[in-house]
Amino acid sequence: MSGSVKKKAVAKPLAVADVSRKPQQGRSLASLKRMIAAARELMLELGNEDFTLAEVSERGQVSIGSIYLRFESKDNLVRGVIAEELDALAKEETELVQRLKDDSTNLANFMYEYVEGYAEVLRKHAPLLRLTMERAEYDPLVATPGKQHALRAEKDATDAMLAHTDEFGGDDPADNKIKAQSSYHVIFSTLARRLSLGSSGETVHAYDWQRMKRELARMCVAYLRSD
Amino acid sequence: MSGSVKKKAVAKPLAVADVSRKPQQGRSLASLKRMIAAARELMLELGNEDFTLAEVSERGQVSIGSIYLRFESKDNLVRGVIAEELDALAKEETELVQRLKDDSTNLANFMYEYVEGYAEVLRKHAPLLRLTMERAEYDPLVATPGKQHALRAEKDATDAMLAHTDEFGGDDPADNKIKAQSSYHVIFSTLARRLSLGSSGETVHAYDWQRMKRELARMCVAYLRSD
Amino acid sequence: MSGSVKKKAVAKPLAVADVSRKPQQGRSLASLKRMIAAARELMLELGNEDFTLAEVSERGQVSIGSIYLRFESKDNLVRGVIAEELDALAKEETELVQRLKDDSTNLANFMYEYVEGYAEVLRKHAPLLRLTMERAEYDPLVATPGKQHALRAEKDATDAMLAHTDEFGGDDPADNKIKAQSSYHVIFSTLARRLSLGSSGETVHAYDWQRMKRELARMCVAYLRSD
Amino acid sequence: MSGSVKKKAVAKPLAVADVSRKPQQGRSLASLKRMIAAARELMLELGNEDFTLAEVSERGQVSIGSIYLRFESKDNLVRGVIAEELDALAKEETELVQRLKDDSTNLANFMYEYVEGYAEVLRKHAPLLRLTMERAEYDPLVATPGKQHALRAEKDATDAMLAHTDEFGGDDPADNKIKAQSSYHVIFSTLARRLSLGSSGETVHAYDWQRMKRELARMCVAYLRSD
DNA sequence: TATGAATGAGTATTCATTCAT
DNA sequence: GATGAATGAATACTCATTCAT
C-alpha cells in the first residue's frame, strides 16, 4: 500500500464526503459508520496502514466489497477516518476560542484559559492527530487540508490574543502580531510534543502536565508584556 | 516487518555496538560501514522501513548474508543506523553547551547563542531525527535510549541556564529550575516542530526560521527574568 | 467466470431464444436489445469475457438485475450475442448461394463469384466470428451449434458446386463430392485465417486480399477440373 | 492478469532466454525446467492464463518465489513456455524442408511429401500452437516473434517449391512465386484449421485427416501445373 | 417486474529470513 | 567467514451473483 502513495503524486481531495463515494442514508449510513469506526480503532491499535481490510471487515461487520463500495481504496478509507477527525477538531478549536473571547477580560486570564482549554482539546484528539501528522508526511491529500486547518487555527488564536493588544509590551503593531504568532506556535509545539504528537522519545519526564500548561501561559504572558 | 515489531514487545538493546554482532576490524569494518551508510541513505529516501535488504545489498555492495552476519534482523540494522545518529547528535549537543558555558557572560547572551546553536545542530540532524522519533513511537528499543538521550540533553542545557541564576526573576531555587526546564522544552519543541520532526502539516508558514529563533530566545529571556 | 465454464461440462442450449429467458415484447424487448448490443460492443472492445456486467449495465442503460432477469448467467449473455451473430451469418450465406445458383452458368464463373462473395460475408462478420471460435474452444454450448452451422454451410456450398459436375475432371461421383468438400474447406480455412479468425500471428504478409481471393478460385477451378 | 497485458503496449522481447532471468546451470536449471513443464501442462489443461502460480508451484515442486526469481511475471512465464515451443517447431520445419529438398525429385512427389510431413509437424505442436496464436492476438511480445517465425516458414517452403519451377504451368516468374505462396498459405491454413489451431467449431467432420492431406497436395499440384 | 447494494471467494506479487555451498 | 538462491506467508482489490425493497 505505502508504495502506491509514498513518494508518488496523488490527486484527490479530502474531507469526509470527498473520499467516501456517495451520500449515505439508513442502513448504508450505519454500515459506513461501522467501517470507519473499525478502521479508526485498528489505526490506533496498529498504526496508520498496518491493518488489513479483512480486519476492518470482521470488526466492523461489513463485507470487503462494501468497503470498496464506499471507498476507492484502502488509502481513501484511511483518509476518511482522518477527515472526520480533523472536522471534529476544528469544531472544538473554534468553540474554545469563541467561548474565551466572550469570557476573558484580560490578557493573563485569556492565556491561562486558552492554554488550559487548548491542551485538553489536543489531548482528546492526540492519538489520531499523531497518525494524521505521520501520514501528512508522505500523503499530499492529507497534508494539504492539514495545512489549511493549521492556518485557520493559528488565525483564530492570534486574533483572540490581539484583542488584548493594550496589554502588550511594545507598541509596534507588526511586532505585536509576531509576538502573538510566536506565542501560538510555542504553545502548540510544546503541547503537541508533550502529547507525543511528534514523538514519544522524551515524553516521560517527571515534569508534569499541569505544571507545563501553567508555565507555558506564564511564559507567553511575560513575553507578550515585554519590551 | 512492521508487524513483528509494532505494538509488540521486543527485547534487544541499542547503541551502535549493541545491535551489531561483533567488534569489527579491517575489511569487515569497511563492509559494516558500507551497509550502514546504504541503509541510512535508503531510510532517508524511502522511509524508516520502506526499503528492502536487497537494496541495501546492492547499494552497499555487501551480500545479504553479510548483513545477517552483523545484524540479527532488518530491525536491528535500522536501530544501528539510529544509534549512530544519536551518538553523533549527543556529541554535538555537549560540545555546544560546553563552548557557550565558557563564552557567554550574561543570560540574554547565552539564550540567544544557545537557541541559535541548538537550532543548527537539530537542523543538521533533522532528517534522521524524524525517523528516530517516528520509530520510537512503536519500538521500545529506540524509545528507551532516546529518552535517556533527551534527559541528558535537558540536564546539560538547564545546568547552563542555571549558571545565570542571579539574573532570574524570582528567588525560589525550585521555581528557577522549573523555569529552566520549561525554557528548554519550549525551545526544543518549537524548533523540532519547525524542522518537521513531528509533522509537516503546519510547517510552511511565511513565518520564518531566523525570526523564530530570535523570538524563542526573546520569549525565554522575558520568562526567566519575570516575577 | 472462466473457471466455471472452461474445461467443464455445461448443460445449457443455445440459439437466441434458448439462452434468453422469455419471449420479449415492448419495453422488455427494447431493454433486451440494449443489453445485447452493449455486451456485443464490449466483447469486441475487450474480448469474449473481459468485460463486467457493471459495464453492460451502464452502457446499455439496464440494471444488473434486468440482465439476470433475461439471462441465467453472464455466460449465457455472451452466448446470446453469439447466437444472434450466427443467425445473421447463416442468413447471408444462404442468400449468397441462392443468388449464385441462379446467376452463374459455368464452374469457373461460380467459383470466382462464390469466393468473392463468401470472402465479403466472412469479412463483415469476422470480429464476432473470431470470438465465437475462441469461445467454442472451451464452451460446448457454443461449439455444438457452431458445428451444425458449419455443416449446413458446407452442404449449401458443395451442392452448388456439384451443380456443375459436368465440368469436373474425373467421372467418379464419390470423388466429385470429395473435391467439392475439399474446395469448400480450403476456401473457408484460407479466408478465415487471412481474416484472423484463427490467429493474427502470420496475418501481415504483403500478399494481399484481392490476389488471395483470385488465386483461391483459380486453385479450386484447376483442382475440380483436374484428372 | 489479462488486464495488465491485453490492450496495452508492452515492450519486451521473446525467445526462451529473453523472458527468463539468467543463464541456468545444475540444480537451478532443473528447477527452471520443472516450472516450465508444469506451466506448460497447466496451460494445456486450463488455458493460456487460467492457471494459478500456486498450481505451478505445487505441480512443479518449486516455490512461488523461485518462479519470480526466473520470470519477471506470470505473463513472462507463459511467454517462456511459448518461446520454447516456437523454437522446437522452427527446428522441425527446417529439418523437414531440408530433407525433402534432397529426397524429392519431382513437384508432385515433393508436394505430397511436404503436406504429409508438415501436417505431422503441426499436429505434434498443435495444442501449444493454439495457445500461442490465441495469445498473439493481444500480446505483442508473442505476436512479433510469431510473425517472424511464420515468414521464415513461408520462405523455406516456397523456396523448395520453386526448385521445381520447370514443372509449373505458366512461365511468368512473378506468377510462379504467387502460386507458391498461395499454395503454402492454403496448406497451412487448411491444416491449421483442421488441427483446431484457429477454432474447433467445424472440426469434427467425417471428412478425414488422411484424405484431407491427399486432396490438399492434389489441389496444389493441379494449381501449380495449371495455365 | 425492476433495481442496485451487498457479498466474499480468489490471486499475483513482495521480501525478510534461512542455509547449502 | 561469505554468499545469494530458495522459501512461502501475507494482502489489496475485482466482480459474478443474490435478494431485500
PDB file of N, CA, C and O in Angstrom, chain C residues 6-7 45 50 130 133 137 147 150-151 154 175 178-179 182 185-186 189 192-193 198-202 205 207 215 218-219 223 227, chain D residues 6-7 45 50 130 133 137 147 150-151 154 175 179 182 185-186 189 192-193 196 198-202 205 207 211 215 218-219 223 227:
ATOM      1  N   LYS C   6     -14.847 -23.044 -18.605  1.00  0.00           N
ATOM      2  CA  LYS C   6     -13.746 -23.642 -19.323  1.00  0.00           C
ATOM      3  C   LYS C   6     -13.457 -25.052 -18.832  1.00  0.00           C
ATOM      4  O   LYS C   6     -13.306 -25.260 -17.637  1.00  0.00           O
ATOM      5  N   LYS C   7     -13.348 -25.947 -19.801  1.00  0.00           N
ATOM      6  CA  LYS C   7     -12.966 -27.321 -19.499  1.00  0.00           C
ATOM      7  C   LYS C   7     -13.934 -28.018 -18.549  1.00  0.00           C
ATOM      8  O   LYS C   7     -13.610 -29.025 -17.957  1.00  0.00           O
ATOM      9  N   GLU C  45     -14.650  -4.902 -27.983  1.00  0.00           N
ATOM     10  CA  GLU C  45     -13.605  -3.997 -27.495  1.00  0.00           C
ATOM     11  C   GLU C  45     -12.614  -4.674 -26.557  1.00  0.00           C
ATOM     12  O   GLU C  45     -11.416  -4.389 -26.588  1.00  0.00           O
ATOM     13  N   ASP C  50     -13.891 -10.450 -21.134  1.00  0.00           N
ATOM     14  CA  ASP C  50     -13.157  -9.443 -20.374  1.00  0.00           C
ATOM     15  C   ASP C  50     -13.925  -8.140 -20.207  1.00  0.00           C
ATOM     16  O   ASP C  50     -13.374  -7.054 -20.332  1.00  0.00           O
ATOM     17  N   ARG C 130     -14.546 -14.386 -34.738  1.00  0.00           N
ATOM     18  CA  ARG C 130     -13.315 -14.696 -34.000  1.00  0.00           C
ATOM     19  C   ARG C 130     -13.669 -15.093 -32.573  1.00  0.00           C
ATOM     20  O   ARG C 130     -13.235 -16.112 -32.051  1.00  0.00           O
ATOM     21  N   MET C 133     -15.362 -18.485 -32.357  1.00  0.00           N
ATOM     22  CA  MET C 133     -14.454 -19.628 -32.476  1.00  0.00           C
ATOM     23  C   MET C 133     -13.589 -19.780 -31.235  1.00  0.00           C
ATOM     24  O   MET C 133     -13.337 -20.887 -30.774  1.00  0.00           O
ATOM     25  N   GLU C 137     -13.942 -23.142 -28.409  1.00  0.00           N
ATOM     26  CA  GLU C 137     -12.849 -23.994 -27.967  1.00  0.00           C
ATOM     27  C   GLU C 137     -13.088 -24.616 -26.597  1.00  0.00           C
ATOM     28  O   GLU C 137     -12.626 -25.705 -26.294  1.00  0.00           O
ATOM     29  N   LYS C 147     -20.924 -26.157 -34.915  1.00  0.00           N
ATOM     30  CA  LYS C 147     -20.664 -27.259 -35.841  1.00  0.00           C
ATOM     31  C   LYS C 147     -21.833 -27.441 -36.805  1.00  0.00           C
ATOM     32  O   LYS C 147     -21.625 -27.651 -37.997  1.00  0.00           O
ATOM     33  N   ALA C 150     -21.734 -24.901 -39.380  1.00  0.00           N
ATOM     34  CA  ALA C 150     -20.668 -25.148 -40.352  1.00  0.00           C
ATOM     35  C   ALA C 150     -21.037 -26.271 -41.324  1.00  0.00           C
ATOM     36  O   ALA C 150     -20.763 -26.188 -42.522  1.00  0.00           O
ATOM     37  N   LEU C 151     -21.671 -27.286 -40.801  1.00  0.00           N
ATOM     38  CA  LEU C 151     -22.067 -28.402 -41.666  1.00  0.00           C
ATOM     39  C   LEU C 151     -23.068 -27.939 -42.717  1.00  0.00           C
ATOM     40  O   LEU C 151     -22.990 -28.318 -43.884  1.00  0.00           O
ATOM     41  N   GLU C 154     -21.373 -25.881 -45.346  1.00  0.00           N
ATOM     42  CA  GLU C 154     -20.615 -26.741 -46.248  1.00  0.00           C
ATOM     43  C   GLU C 154     -21.543 -27.398 -47.268  1.00  0.00           C
ATOM     44  O   GLU C 154     -21.252 -27.427 -48.455  1.00  0.00           O
ATOM     45  N   ASP C 175     -15.692 -39.173 -55.898  1.00  0.00           N
ATOM     46  CA  ASP C 175     -14.527 -38.291 -55.946  1.00  0.00           C
ATOM     47  C   ASP C 175     -14.964 -36.843 -56.169  1.00  0.00           C
ATOM     48  O   ASP C 175     -14.384 -35.919 -55.627  1.00  0.00           O
ATOM     49  N   ILE C 178     -15.884 -35.411 -52.896  1.00  0.00           N
ATOM     50  CA  ILE C 178     -14.684 -35.136 -52.105  1.00  0.00           C
ATOM     51  C   ILE C 178     -14.018 -33.853 -52.579  1.00  0.00           C
ATOM     52  O   ILE C 178     -13.611 -33.004 -51.783  1.00  0.00           O
ATOM     53  N   LYS C 179     -13.945 -33.694 -53.885  1.00  0.00           N
ATOM     54  CA  LYS C 179     -13.334 -32.492 -54.427  1.00  0.00           C
ATOM     55  C   LYS C 179     -14.086 -31.224 -53.998  1.00  0.00           C
ATOM     56  O   LYS C 179     -13.491 -30.199 -53.642  1.00  0.00           O
ATOM     57  N   SER C 182     -13.446 -30.601 -50.342  1.00  0.00           N
ATOM     58  CA  SER C 182     -12.087 -30.109 -50.132  1.00  0.00           C
ATOM     59  C   SER C 182     -11.993 -28.651 -50.551  1.00  0.00           C
ATOM     60  O   SER C 182     -11.354 -27.835 -49.888  1.00  0.00           O
ATOM     61  N   HIS C 185     -13.512 -26.455 -47.901  1.00  0.00           N
ATOM     62  CA  HIS C 185     -12.667 -26.343 -46.706  1.00  0.00           C
ATOM     63  C   HIS C 185     -11.471 -25.455 -46.935  1.00  0.00           C
ATOM     64  O   HIS C 185     -11.096 -24.660 -46.080  1.00  0.00           O
ATOM     65  N   VAL C 186     -10.868 -25.627 -48.116  1.00  0.00           N
ATOM     66  CA  VAL C 186      -9.698 -24.819 -48.428  1.00  0.00           C
ATOM     67  C   VAL C 186     -10.079 -23.343 -48.494  1.00  0.00           C
ATOM     68  O   VAL C 186      -9.383 -22.476 -47.979  1.00  0.00           O
ATOM     69  N   SER C 189     -11.025 -22.145 -44.840  1.00  0.00           N
ATOM     70  CA  SER C 189      -9.853 -22.094 -43.967  1.00  0.00           C
ATOM     71  C   SER C 189      -8.936 -20.936 -44.334  1.00  0.00           C
ATOM     72  O   SER C 189      -8.439 -20.204 -43.473  1.00  0.00           O
ATOM     73  N   ALA C 192     -10.588 -17.586 -43.616  1.00  0.00           N
ATOM     74  CA  ALA C 192     -10.713 -17.407 -42.173  1.00  0.00           C
ATOM     75  C   ALA C 192      -9.371 -17.012 -41.554  1.00  0.00           C
ATOM     76  O   ALA C 192      -9.276 -16.068 -40.774  1.00  0.00           O
ATOM     77  N   ARG C 193      -8.332 -17.710 -41.962  1.00  0.00           N
ATOM     78  CA  ARG C 193      -7.027 -17.381 -41.386  1.00  0.00           C
ATOM     79  C   ARG C 193      -6.620 -15.971 -41.778  1.00  0.00           C
ATOM     80  O   ARG C 193      -6.141 -15.192 -40.959  1.00  0.00           O
ATOM     81  N   GLY C 198      -8.531 -17.118 -36.868  1.00  0.00           N
ATOM     82  CA  GLY C 198      -7.861 -18.105 -36.027  1.00  0.00           C
ATOM     83  C   GLY C 198      -6.733 -17.499 -35.251  1.00  0.00           C
ATOM     84  O   GLY C 198      -6.528 -17.790 -34.101  1.00  0.00           O
ATOM     85  N   SER C 199      -6.043 -16.619 -35.847  1.00  0.00           N
ATOM     86  CA  SER C 199      -4.884 -16.055 -35.177  1.00  0.00           C
ATOM     87  C   SER C 199      -4.447 -14.832 -35.956  1.00  0.00           C
ATOM     88  O   SER C 199      -4.893 -14.590 -37.063  1.00  0.00           O
ATOM     89  N   SER C 200      -3.556 -14.095 -35.424  1.00  0.00           N
ATOM     90  CA  SER C 200      -3.097 -12.922 -36.151  1.00  0.00           C
ATOM     91  C   SER C 200      -1.609 -12.982 -36.391  1.00  0.00           C
ATOM     92  O   SER C 200      -1.038 -12.142 -37.049  1.00  0.00           O
ATOM     93  N   GLY C 201      -0.994 -14.012 -35.832  1.00  0.00           N
ATOM     94  CA  GLY C 201       0.457 -14.109 -35.923  1.00  0.00           C
ATOM     95  C   GLY C 201       1.005 -13.901 -37.321  1.00  0.00           C
ATOM     96  O   GLY C 201       1.841 -13.031 -37.550  1.00  0.00           O
ATOM     97  N   GLU C 202       0.511 -14.649 -38.273  1.00  0.00           N
ATOM     98  CA  GLU C 202       1.092 -14.606 -39.608  1.00  0.00           C
ATOM     99  C   GLU C 202       0.280 -13.771 -40.591  1.00  0.00           C
ATOM    100  O   GLU C 202       0.421 -13.874 -41.785  1.00  0.00           O
ATOM    101  N   HIS C 205       1.230 -10.462 -44.135  1.00  0.00           N
ATOM    102  CA  HIS C 205       2.076 -10.617 -45.311  1.00  0.00           C
ATOM    103  C   HIS C 205       1.797  -9.493 -46.294  1.00  0.00           C
ATOM    104  O   HIS C 205       0.778  -8.837 -46.211  1.00  0.00           O
ATOM    105  N   TYR C 207       1.380 -10.143 -49.355  1.00  0.00           N
ATOM    106  CA  TYR C 207       0.380 -10.950 -50.059  1.00  0.00           C
ATOM    107  C   TYR C 207      -1.010 -10.353 -49.824  1.00  0.00           C
ATOM    108  O   TYR C 207      -1.527 -10.407 -48.734  1.00  0.00           O
ATOM    109  N   GLU C 215      -6.567 -16.130 -56.474  1.00  0.00           N
ATOM    110  CA  GLU C 215      -5.791 -17.371 -56.514  1.00  0.00           C
ATOM    111  C   GLU C 215      -6.551 -18.545 -55.913  1.00  0.00           C
ATOM    112  O   GLU C 215      -6.415 -19.685 -56.352  1.00  0.00           O
ATOM    113  N   ARG C 218      -8.900 -19.690 -58.564  1.00  0.00           N
ATOM    114  CA  ARG C 218      -8.084 -20.291 -59.620  1.00  0.00           C
ATOM    115  C   ARG C 218      -7.649 -21.706 -59.220  1.00  0.00           C
ATOM    116  O   ARG C 218      -7.752 -22.661 -59.981  1.00  0.00           O
ATOM    117  N   MET C 219      -7.195 -21.804 -57.991  1.00  0.00           N
ATOM    118  CA  MET C 219      -6.728 -23.095 -57.497  1.00  0.00           C
ATOM    119  C   MET C 219      -7.862 -24.113 -57.489  1.00  0.00           C
ATOM    120  O   MET C 219      -7.699 -25.255 -57.955  1.00  0.00           O
ATOM    121  N   TYR C 223      -8.242 -27.534 -59.664  1.00  0.00           N
ATOM    122  CA  TYR C 223      -8.384 -28.788 -58.914  1.00  0.00           C
ATOM    123  C   TYR C 223      -9.634 -29.548 -59.353  1.00  0.00           C
ATOM    124  O   TYR C 223      -9.589 -30.752 -59.629  1.00  0.00           O
ATOM    125  N   ASP C 227      -7.662 -34.329 -63.361  1.00  0.00           N
ATOM    126  CA  ASP C 227      -7.826 -35.801 -63.523  1.00  0.00           C
ATOM    127  C   ASP C 227      -8.331 -36.185 -64.878  1.00  0.00           C
ATOM    128  O   ASP C 227      -9.209 -35.568 -65.436  1.00  0.00           O
TER     129      ASP C 227
ATOM    130  N   LYS D   6      -3.500  -7.272 -22.061  1.00  0.00           N
ATOM    131  CA  LYS D   6      -4.443  -7.027 -23.142  1.00  0.00           C
ATOM    132  C   LYS D   6      -4.624  -5.547 -23.358  1.00  0.00           C
ATOM    133  O   LYS D   6      -4.803  -4.785 -22.434  1.00  0.00           O
ATOM    134  N   LYS D   7      -4.595  -5.166 -24.610  1.00  0.00           N
ATOM    135  CA  LYS D   7      -4.886  -3.780 -24.969  1.00  0.00           C
ATOM    136  C   LYS D   7      -3.847  -2.800 -24.434  1.00  0.00           C
ATOM    137  O   LYS D   7      -4.069  -1.614 -24.420  1.00  0.00           O
ATOM    138  N   GLU D  45      -4.038 -27.762 -20.053  1.00  0.00           N
ATOM    139  CA  GLU D  45      -5.236 -28.261 -19.386  1.00  0.00           C
ATOM    140  C   GLU D  45      -6.293 -27.195 -19.183  1.00  0.00           C
ATOM    141  O   GLU D  45      -7.491 -27.440 -19.303  1.00  0.00           O
ATOM    142  N   ASP D  50      -5.357 -19.388 -17.497  1.00  0.00           N
ATOM    143  CA  ASP D  50      -6.315 -19.816 -16.493  1.00  0.00           C
ATOM    144  C   ASP D  50      -5.735 -20.816 -15.513  1.00  0.00           C
ATOM    145  O   ASP D  50      -6.370 -21.801 -15.152  1.00  0.00           O
ATOM    146  N   ARG D 130      -1.958 -23.564 -30.697  1.00  0.00           N
ATOM    147  CA  ARG D 130      -3.265 -22.923 -30.480  1.00  0.00           C
ATOM    148  C   ARG D 130      -3.135 -21.814 -29.455  1.00  0.00           C
ATOM    149  O   ARG D 130      -3.560 -20.684 -29.662  1.00  0.00           O
ATOM    150  N   MET D 133      -1.219 -18.811 -30.733  1.00  0.00           N
ATOM    151  CA  MET D 133      -1.982 -17.935 -31.618  1.00  0.00           C
ATOM    152  C   MET D 133      -3.027 -17.148 -30.844  1.00  0.00           C
ATOM    153  O   MET D 133      -3.253 -15.969 -31.111  1.00  0.00           O
ATOM    154  N   GLU D 137      -2.909 -12.768 -30.260  1.00  0.00           N
ATOM    155  CA  GLU D 137      -3.990 -11.827 -30.569  1.00  0.00           C
ATOM    156  C   GLU D 137      -3.928 -10.559 -29.728  1.00  0.00           C
ATOM    157  O   GLU D 137      -4.343  -9.496 -30.153  1.00  0.00           O
ATOM    158  N   LYS D 147       5.213 -13.661 -35.924  1.00  0.00           N
ATOM    159  CA  LYS D 147       5.192 -13.256 -37.336  1.00  0.00           C
ATOM    160  C   LYS D 147       6.511 -13.609 -38.010  1.00  0.00           C
ATOM    161  O   LYS D 147       6.538 -14.098 -39.136  1.00  0.00           O
ATOM    162  N   ALA D 150       6.642 -17.181 -38.801  1.00  0.00           N
ATOM    163  CA  ALA D 150       5.759 -17.536 -39.909  1.00  0.00           C
ATOM    164  C   ALA D 150       6.368 -17.135 -41.249  1.00  0.00           C
ATOM    165  O   ALA D 150       6.283 -17.876 -42.235  1.00  0.00           O
ATOM    166  N   LEU D 151       6.978 -15.967 -41.286  1.00  0.00           N
ATOM    167  CA  LEU D 151       7.591 -15.505 -42.539  1.00  0.00           C
ATOM    168  C   LEU D 151       8.718 -16.432 -42.971  1.00  0.00           C
ATOM    169  O   LEU D 151       8.861 -16.758 -44.152  1.00  0.00           O
ATOM    170  N   GLU D 154       7.344 -19.659 -44.308  1.00  0.00           N
ATOM    171  CA  GLU D 154       6.801 -19.477 -45.665  1.00  0.00           C
ATOM    172  C   GLU D 154       7.945 -19.469 -46.684  1.00  0.00           C
ATOM    173  O   GLU D 154       7.867 -20.113 -47.719  1.00  0.00           O
ATOM    174  N   ASP D 175       4.401 -14.852 -61.430  1.00  0.00           N
ATOM    175  CA  ASP D 175       3.221 -15.666 -61.179  1.00  0.00           C
ATOM    176  C   ASP D 175       3.608 -16.949 -60.466  1.00  0.00           C
ATOM    177  O   ASP D 175       2.878 -17.431 -59.594  1.00  0.00           O
ATOM    178  N   LYS D 179       1.978 -18.296 -57.036  1.00  0.00           N
ATOM    179  CA  LYS D 179       1.411 -19.642 -56.907  1.00  0.00           C
ATOM    180  C   LYS D 179       2.017 -20.402 -55.720  1.00  0.00           C
ATOM    181  O   LYS D 179       1.313 -21.079 -54.971  1.00  0.00           O
ATOM    182  N   SER D 182       0.678 -18.872 -52.525  1.00  0.00           N
ATOM    183  CA  SER D 182      -0.725 -19.238 -52.336  1.00  0.00           C
ATOM    184  C   SER D 182      -0.826 -20.681 -51.881  1.00  0.00           C
ATOM    185  O   SER D 182      -1.621 -21.017 -50.994  1.00  0.00           O
ATOM    186  N   HIS D 185       0.079 -20.950 -48.230  1.00  0.00           N
ATOM    187  CA  HIS D 185      -0.963 -20.427 -47.348  1.00  0.00           C
ATOM    188  C   HIS D 185      -2.160 -21.340 -47.258  1.00  0.00           C
ATOM    189  O   HIS D 185      -2.721 -21.553 -46.191  1.00  0.00           O
ATOM    190  N   VAL D 186      -2.539 -21.887 -48.415  1.00  0.00           N
ATOM    191  CA  VAL D 186      -3.682 -22.787 -48.423  1.00  0.00           C
ATOM    192  C   VAL D 186      -3.366 -24.025 -47.592  1.00  0.00           C
ATOM    193  O   VAL D 186      -4.196 -24.501 -46.806  1.00  0.00           O
ATOM    194  N   SER D 189      -3.172 -22.922 -43.801  1.00  0.00           N
ATOM    195  CA  SER D 189      -4.485 -22.546 -43.274  1.00  0.00           C
ATOM    196  C   SER D 189      -5.378 -23.756 -43.102  1.00  0.00           C
ATOM    197  O   SER D 189      -6.049 -23.911 -42.083  1.00  0.00           O
ATOM    198  N   ALA D 192      -4.067 -26.031 -40.369  1.00  0.00           N
ATOM    199  CA  ALA D 192      -4.230 -25.369 -39.076  1.00  0.00           C
ATOM    200  C   ALA D 192      -5.676 -25.430 -38.607  1.00  0.00           C
ATOM    201  O   ALA D 192      -5.958 -25.774 -37.464  1.00  0.00           O
ATOM    202  N   ARG D 193      -6.570 -25.093 -39.508  1.00  0.00           N
ATOM    203  CA  ARG D 193      -7.978 -25.127 -39.095  1.00  0.00           C
ATOM    204  C   ARG D 193      -8.381 -26.541 -38.712  1.00  0.00           C
ATOM    205  O   ARG D 193      -9.027 -26.754 -37.692  1.00  0.00           O
ATOM    206  N   SER D 196      -7.526 -27.424 -35.512  1.00  0.00           N
ATOM    207  CA  SER D 196      -8.157 -26.605 -34.500  1.00  0.00           C
ATOM    208  C   SER D 196      -7.232 -25.523 -33.986  1.00  0.00           C
ATOM    209  O   SER D 196      -7.366 -25.051 -32.884  1.00  0.00           O
ATOM    210  N   GLY D 198      -7.174 -22.728 -35.048  1.00  0.00           N
ATOM    211  CA  GLY D 198      -7.894 -21.471 -35.004  1.00  0.00           C
ATOM    212  C   GLY D 198      -9.189 -21.616 -34.248  1.00  0.00           C
ATOM    213  O   GLY D 198      -9.584 -20.754 -33.505  1.00  0.00           O
ATOM    214  N   SER D 199      -9.823 -22.686 -34.394  1.00  0.00           N
ATOM    215  CA  SER D 199     -11.108 -22.891 -33.743  1.00  0.00           C
ATOM    216  C   SER D 199     -11.421 -24.361 -33.824  1.00  0.00           C
ATOM    217  O   SER D 199     -10.782 -25.115 -34.531  1.00  0.00           O
ATOM    218  N   SER D 200     -12.439 -24.775 -33.140  1.00  0.00           N
ATOM    219  CA  SER D 200     -12.768 -26.192 -33.201  1.00  0.00           C
ATOM    220  C   SER D 200     -14.179 -26.383 -33.696  1.00  0.00           C
ATOM    221  O   SER D 200     -14.651 -27.494 -33.851  1.00  0.00           O
ATOM    222  N   GLY D 201     -14.840 -25.264 -33.923  1.00  0.00           N
ATOM    223  CA  GLY D 201     -16.252 -25.340 -34.304  1.00  0.00           C
ATOM    224  C   GLY D 201     -16.550 -26.396 -35.343  1.00  0.00           C
ATOM    225  O   GLY D 201     -17.380 -27.275 -35.130  1.00  0.00           O
ATOM    226  N   GLU D 202     -15.849 -26.319 -36.479  1.00  0.00           N
ATOM    227  CA  GLU D 202     -16.230 -27.199 -37.589  1.00  0.00           C
ATOM    228  C   GLU D 202     -15.294 -28.402 -37.706  1.00  0.00           C
ATOM    229  O   GLU D 202     -15.232 -29.053 -38.732  1.00  0.00           O
ATOM    230  N   HIS D 205     -15.794 -33.165 -38.730  1.00  0.00           N
ATOM    231  CA  HIS D 205     -16.452 -33.716 -39.910  1.00  0.00           C
ATOM    232  C   HIS D 205     -16.092 -35.186 -40.040  1.00  0.00           C
ATOM    233  O   HIS D 205     -15.136 -35.650 -39.435  1.00  0.00           O
ATOM    234  N   TYR D 207     -15.213 -36.290 -42.872  1.00  0.00           N
ATOM    235  CA  TYR D 207     -14.093 -35.961 -43.759  1.00  0.00           C
ATOM    236  C   TYR D 207     -12.766 -36.230 -43.032  1.00  0.00           C
ATOM    237  O   TYR D 207     -12.419 -35.543 -42.089  1.00  0.00           O
ATOM    238  N   ARG D 211      -7.404 -38.218 -45.926  1.00  0.00           N
ATOM    239  CA  ARG D 211      -7.948 -37.756 -47.191  1.00  0.00           C
ATOM    240  C   ARG D 211      -7.633 -36.264 -47.403  1.00  0.00           C
ATOM    241  O   ARG D 211      -7.283 -35.841 -48.499  1.00  0.00           O
ATOM    242  N   GLU D 215      -5.831 -34.649 -50.653  1.00  0.00           N
ATOM    243  CA  GLU D 215      -6.516 -33.687 -51.522  1.00  0.00           C
ATOM    244  C   GLU D 215      -5.800 -32.335 -51.564  1.00  0.00           C
ATOM    245  O   GLU D 215      -5.773 -31.664 -52.583  1.00  0.00           O
ATOM    246  N   ARG D 218      -2.966 -32.724 -53.890  1.00  0.00           N
ATOM    247  CA  ARG D 218      -3.529 -32.881 -55.234  1.00  0.00           C
ATOM    248  C   ARG D 218      -3.940 -31.508 -55.782  1.00  0.00           C
ATOM    249  O   ARG D 218      -3.631 -31.140 -56.918  1.00  0.00           O
ATOM    250  N   MET D 219      -4.630 -30.762 -54.953  1.00  0.00           N
ATOM    251  CA  MET D 219      -5.087 -29.450 -55.362  1.00  0.00           C
ATOM    252  C   MET D 219      -3.917 -28.538 -55.716  1.00  0.00           C
ATOM    253  O   MET D 219      -3.922 -27.852 -56.747  1.00  0.00           O
ATOM    254  N   TYR D 223      -2.958 -26.908 -59.329  1.00  0.00           N
ATOM    255  CA  TYR D 223      -2.876 -25.451 -59.400  1.00  0.00           C
ATOM    256  C   TYR D 223      -1.518 -24.993 -59.933  1.00  0.00           C
ATOM    257  O   TYR D 223      -1.435 -24.143 -60.837  1.00  0.00           O
ATOM    258  N   ASP D 227      -2.432 -23.322 -66.206  1.00  0.00           N
ATOM    259  CA  ASP D 227      -2.134 -22.175 -67.082  1.00  0.00           C
ATOM    260  C   ASP D 227      -1.300 -22.555 -68.277  1.00  0.00           C
ATOM    261  O   ASP D 227      -0.311 -23.257 -68.133  1.00  0.00           O
TER     262      ASP D 227
END
